[in-house]
Amino acid sequence: MTATYRGIITDWGGVLTPPLREGIGQWLERERIDVDHYLGVVREWVETAYGDVQNRPSNPVHLLERGEIDPREFERLLAAELRLVDGGVVPAEGMLDRMFHGFHPVTEMYDTLRAARASGLRTCLLSNSWGNSYPRDLFDATFDAVVISGEVRMRKPEPEIFSHALEAVGLPAEECVFIDDVEHNIVAAEALGMVGVLHRTPAETRERVAELCGMPVPSSGSALTD
């Protein structure tokens, strides 16, 4: 088939890593945090961050993702809302590093992006950061551009950050595929003219990207090295 799309813009957490629920679940279990209480707190924060526009400026998730609050302050705010299964206090310092400890690279997705780039497509990472560390040693061989929300003071699903990513790869929206595991973000990207791929499994996403971009489905299992 003739390739229609010339660029791929992708999320990080939940796409280039195992599912968010899996990674966060490991942290909750490891630190013996009350899961139901955690879910109640975060659900309210996340729903407000993506929902009521009037409440977004004061929402901790919104502030963190836009780089408008120090990650250490976010850790203190979140820790104050959580509790251990025995009712104890959750340590705040270093919480975000501990939370994202299990977010290991998904080889199949990096293989797909590197194969796409090798075939001539432009690639860009577009991630809402929670002040976490990224495996930046893998990025040079994978992406033509990297856009981190906290560094550019914008966040998905704001249209401005998508426009920033498109400018970074030098392509119009109509020529780009956008991959994310959050439907709000897919809807926002499609409103600008991109085609969205709602990520559920690496296999499904790899096949869909190959179909859209006119490239063979890459083989999986290669080593993630520069």
Short mmCIF file of C-alpha atoms in Angstrom, two decimals:
data_model
loop_
_atom_site.label_atom_id
_atom_site.label_comp_id
_atom_site.label_asym_id
_atom_site.label_seq_id
_atom_site.Cartn_x
_atom_site.Cartn_y
_atom_site.Cartn_z
CA MET A 1 0.00 0.00 0.00
CA THR A 2 1.05 3.62 -0.50
CA ALA A 3 2.03 5.30 2.76
CA THR A 4 -0.29 8.20 3.64
CA TYR A 5 1.31 9.13 6.91
CA ARG A 6 4.87 10.34 7.29
CA GLY A 7 5.17 10.81 11.03
CA ILE A 8 4.44 9.04 14.33
CA ILE A 9 3.89 10.88 17.59
CA THR A 10 3.64 8.65 20.64
CA ASP A 11 2.96 8.73 24.34
CA TRP A 12 5.43 7.16 26.81
CA GLY A 13 3.77 5.76 29.95
CA GLY A 14 1.47 2.87 29.09
CA VAL A 15 2.69 2.71 25.48
CA LEU A 16 6.47 2.46 25.63
CA THR A 17 6.15 0.98 29.12
CA PRO A 18 3.87 -1.70 30.58
CA PRO A 19 0.30 -0.54 31.30
CA LEU A 20 0.01 2.20 33.90
CA ARG A 21 -2.23 0.04 36.08
CA GLU A 22 0.42 -2.69 36.13
CA GLY A 23 3.33 -0.41 37.00
CA ILE A 24 1.44 1.58 39.62
CA GLY A 25 0.00 -1.64 41.05
CA GLN A 26 3.48 -2.99 41.68
CA TRP A 27 4.36 0.16 43.60
CA LEU A 28 1.19 0.05 45.69
CA GLU A 29 1.77 -3.59 46.60
CA ARG A 30 5.46 -3.13 47.29
CA GLU A 31 4.86 -0.24 49.71
CA ARG A 32 1.66 -1.70 51.19
CA ILE A 33 -0.43 1.35 50.28
CA ASP A 34 -4.20 1.15 50.68
CA VAL A 35 -5.22 0.55 47.06
CA ASP A 36 -8.88 1.53 47.28
CA HIS A 37 -8.02 4.78 49.05
CA TYR A 38 -5.31 5.56 46.49
CA LEU A 39 -7.71 4.94 43.60
CA GLY A 40 -10.31 7.24 45.13
CA VAL A 41 -7.82 10.09 45.54
CA VAL A 42 -6.21 9.78 42.13
CA ARG A 43 -9.52 9.23 40.31
CA GLU A 44 -10.78 12.57 41.62
CA TRP A 45 -7.54 14.36 40.71
CA VAL A 46 -7.33 12.86 37.22
CA GLU A 47 -11.01 13.36 36.41
CA THR A 48 -10.73 17.01 37.42
CA ALA A 49 -7.53 17.45 35.41
CA TYR A 50 -9.25 16.16 32.27
CA GLY A 51 -12.73 17.38 33.05
CA ASP A 52 -13.93 20.68 34.51
CA VAL A 53 -11.88 23.45 32.89
CA GLN A 54 -12.59 25.84 35.74
CA ASN A 55 -10.93 23.53 38.27
CA ARG A 56 -7.87 22.62 36.21
CA PRO A 57 -5.55 25.49 37.26
CA SER A 58 -5.58 24.33 40.91
CA ASN A 59 -5.52 20.61 40.21
CA PRO A 60 -2.26 18.96 41.40
CA VAL A 61 -2.01 16.68 38.34
CA HIS A 62 -2.56 19.61 36.00
CA LEU A 63 0.07 21.68 37.80
CA LEU A 64 2.60 18.84 37.84
CA GLU A 65 2.18 17.94 34.19
CA ARG A 66 2.60 21.57 33.15
CA GLY A 67 5.70 21.97 35.30
CA GLU A 68 3.99 24.58 37.47
CA ILE A 69 4.63 22.75 40.75
CA ASP A 70 7.81 21.22 42.07
CA PRO A 71 7.60 17.40 41.97
CA ARG A 72 8.63 17.33 45.63
CA GLU A 73 5.61 19.46 46.52
CA PHE A 74 3.37 17.11 44.52
CA GLU A 75 4.84 14.18 46.45
CA ARG A 76 3.97 15.91 49.73
CA LEU A 77 0.42 16.66 48.55
CA LEU A 78 -0.19 13.11 47.37
CA ALA A 79 1.44 11.46 50.39
CA ALA A 80 -0.78 13.52 52.69
CA GLU A 81 -3.85 12.04 51.00
CA LEU A 82 -2.69 8.40 51.09
CA ARG A 83 -2.31 5.81 53.82
CA LEU A 84 -0.77 2.41 54.28
CA VAL A 85 -2.94 -0.68 54.72
CA ASP A 86 -2.23 -0.49 58.46
CA GLY A 87 -3.21 3.18 58.55
CA GLY A 88 0.39 4.41 58.62
CA VAL A 89 1.89 7.38 56.81
CA VAL A 90 3.16 7.03 53.24
CA PRO A 91 6.70 8.48 52.86
CA ALA A 92 6.66 11.48 50.54
CA GLU A 93 10.32 11.87 49.65
CA GLY A 94 11.22 10.05 46.44
CA MET A 95 7.65 8.85 45.89
CA LEU A 96 7.59 9.57 42.15
CA ASP A 97 10.83 7.67 41.53
CA ARG A 98 9.44 4.73 43.49
CA MET A 99 6.10 4.94 41.69
CA PHE A 100 7.71 4.71 38.25
CA HIS A 101 10.36 2.15 39.21
CA GLY A 102 8.61 -0.66 37.30
CA PHE A 103 8.06 1.27 34.07
CA HIS A 104 10.54 -0.72 31.99
CA PRO A 105 10.87 -0.22 28.22
CA VAL A 106 8.60 -2.35 26.01
CA THR A 107 10.97 -3.73 23.38
CA GLU A 108 8.26 -4.35 20.77
CA MET A 109 7.19 -0.72 20.72
CA TYR A 110 10.72 0.63 20.48
CA ASP A 111 11.35 -1.81 17.63
CA THR A 112 8.28 -0.48 15.83
CA LEU A 113 9.33 3.15 16.18
CA ARG A 114 12.91 2.47 15.16
CA ALA A 115 11.77 0.50 12.12
CA ALA A 116 9.45 3.36 11.17
CA ARG A 117 12.25 5.88 11.53
CA ALA A 118 14.63 3.71 9.51
CA SER A 119 12.04 3.61 6.72
CA GLY A 120 11.99 7.40 6.55
CA LEU A 121 9.16 8.34 8.92
CA ARG A 122 9.62 11.11 11.47
CA THR A 123 9.10 10.10 15.10
CA CYS A 124 8.33 12.16 18.19
CA LEU A 125 7.76 11.41 21.86
CA LEU A 126 4.95 13.43 23.46
CA SER A 127 4.63 12.71 27.17
CA ASN A 128 2.81 14.20 30.13
CA SER A 129 5.51 14.10 32.78
CA TRP A 130 4.94 13.44 36.46
CA GLY A 131 8.42 14.64 37.32
CA ASN A 132 9.67 11.12 36.64
CA SER A 133 12.92 10.02 35.04
CA TYR A 134 12.88 8.85 31.41
CA PRO A 135 15.18 6.29 29.72
CA ARG A 136 16.73 9.06 27.65
CA ASP A 137 19.61 6.82 26.60
CA LEU A 138 17.09 5.08 24.31
CA PHE A 139 15.70 8.25 22.78
CA ASP A 140 18.44 9.30 20.33
CA ALA A 141 18.06 6.08 18.34
CA THR A 142 14.27 6.23 18.45
CA PHE A 143 13.04 9.81 18.08
CA ASP A 144 13.61 12.82 15.90
CA ALA A 145 12.05 15.02 18.59
CA VAL A 146 11.12 14.72 22.26
CA VAL A 147 8.40 16.85 23.88
CA ILE A 148 7.98 16.55 27.67
CA SER A 149 5.02 18.44 29.14
CA GLY A 150 6.77 19.80 32.20
CA GLU A 151 9.61 21.15 30.06
CA VAL A 152 7.38 23.03 27.61
CA ARG A 153 4.75 24.12 30.19
CA MET A 154 1.90 22.55 28.21
CA ARG A 155 0.13 19.24 28.62
CA LYS A 156 -2.08 16.82 26.73
CA PRO A 157 -4.92 17.17 25.82
CA GLU A 158 -4.23 20.89 25.24
CA PRO A 159 -4.06 21.56 21.47
CA GLU A 160 -0.99 23.75 21.91
CA ILE A 161 1.25 20.85 22.92
CA PHE A 162 0.17 18.80 19.89
CA SER A 163 0.96 21.78 17.66
CA HIS A 164 4.35 22.03 19.35
CA ALA A 165 5.07 18.36 18.61
CA LEU A 166 3.98 18.74 14.98
CA GLU A 167 6.29 21.70 14.58
CA ALA A 168 9.11 19.68 16.12
CA VAL A 169 8.77 16.93 13.49
CA GLY A 170 8.04 19.38 10.70
CA LEU A 171 4.84 17.75 9.49
CA PRO A 172 1.17 18.76 9.26
CA ALA A 173 -1.33 17.00 11.48
CA GLU A 174 -2.91 15.23 8.50
CA GLU A 175 0.34 13.34 7.88
CA CYS A 176 0.85 12.09 11.44
CA VAL A 177 -0.25 9.08 13.46
CA PHE A 178 -0.74 9.65 17.18
CA ILE A 179 -0.47 6.78 19.68
CA ASP A 180 -1.74 7.05 23.25
CA ASP A 181 -3.45 4.87 25.85
CA VAL A 182 -5.72 7.71 27.06
CA GLU A 183 -8.86 8.32 25.00
CA HIS A 184 -9.05 12.03 25.94
CA ASN A 185 -5.69 12.53 24.24
CA ILE A 186 -6.69 10.57 21.15
CA VAL A 187 -9.82 12.71 20.75
CA ALA A 188 -7.76 15.90 21.06
CA ALA A 189 -5.21 14.74 18.47
CA GLU A 190 -7.92 13.71 16.01
CA ALA A 191 -9.60 17.10 16.40
CA LEU A 192 -6.42 18.64 14.97
CA GLY A 193 -6.39 16.26 12.00
CA MET A 194 -4.14 13.43 13.14
CA VAL A 195 -5.21 9.80 12.98
CA GLY A 196 -5.36 8.30 16.45
CA VAL A 197 -4.32 4.83 17.54
CA LEU A 198 -5.68 3.97 20.98
CA HIS A 199 -3.01 1.69 22.41
CA ARG A 200 -4.14 -1.51 24.09
CA THR A 201 -1.42 -4.06 23.26
CA PRO A 202 1.92 -3.79 21.43
CA ALA A 203 0.79 -6.33 18.83
CA GLU A 204 -2.38 -4.41 17.92
CA THR A 205 -0.57 -1.08 17.77
CA ARG A 206 2.32 -2.46 15.71
CA GLU A 207 -0.08 -3.87 13.12
CA ARG A 208 -2.15 -0.70 12.94
CA VAL A 209 0.90 1.54 12.56
CA ALA A 210 2.34 -0.72 9.87
CA GLU A 211 -0.98 -0.58 8.00
CA LEU A 212 -1.28 3.20 8.22
CA CYS A 213 2.33 3.92 7.33
CA GLY A 214 2.76 1.35 4.59
CA MET A 215 5.58 -0.55 6.24
CA PRO A 216 6.09 -4.21 7.17
CA VAL A 217 5.28 -5.22 10.73
CA PRO A 218 8.75 -5.22 12.35
CA SER A 219 10.07 -8.30 14.08
CA SER A 220 10.26 -8.07 17.86
CA GLY A 221 12.87 -8.95 20.42
CA SER A 222 15.86 -6.85 19.41
CA ALA A 223 18.13 -5.45 22.09
CA LEU A 224 17.40 -1.90 23.24
CA THR A 225 20.76 -0.29 22.71
CA ASP A 226 22.01 2.87 21.09
#
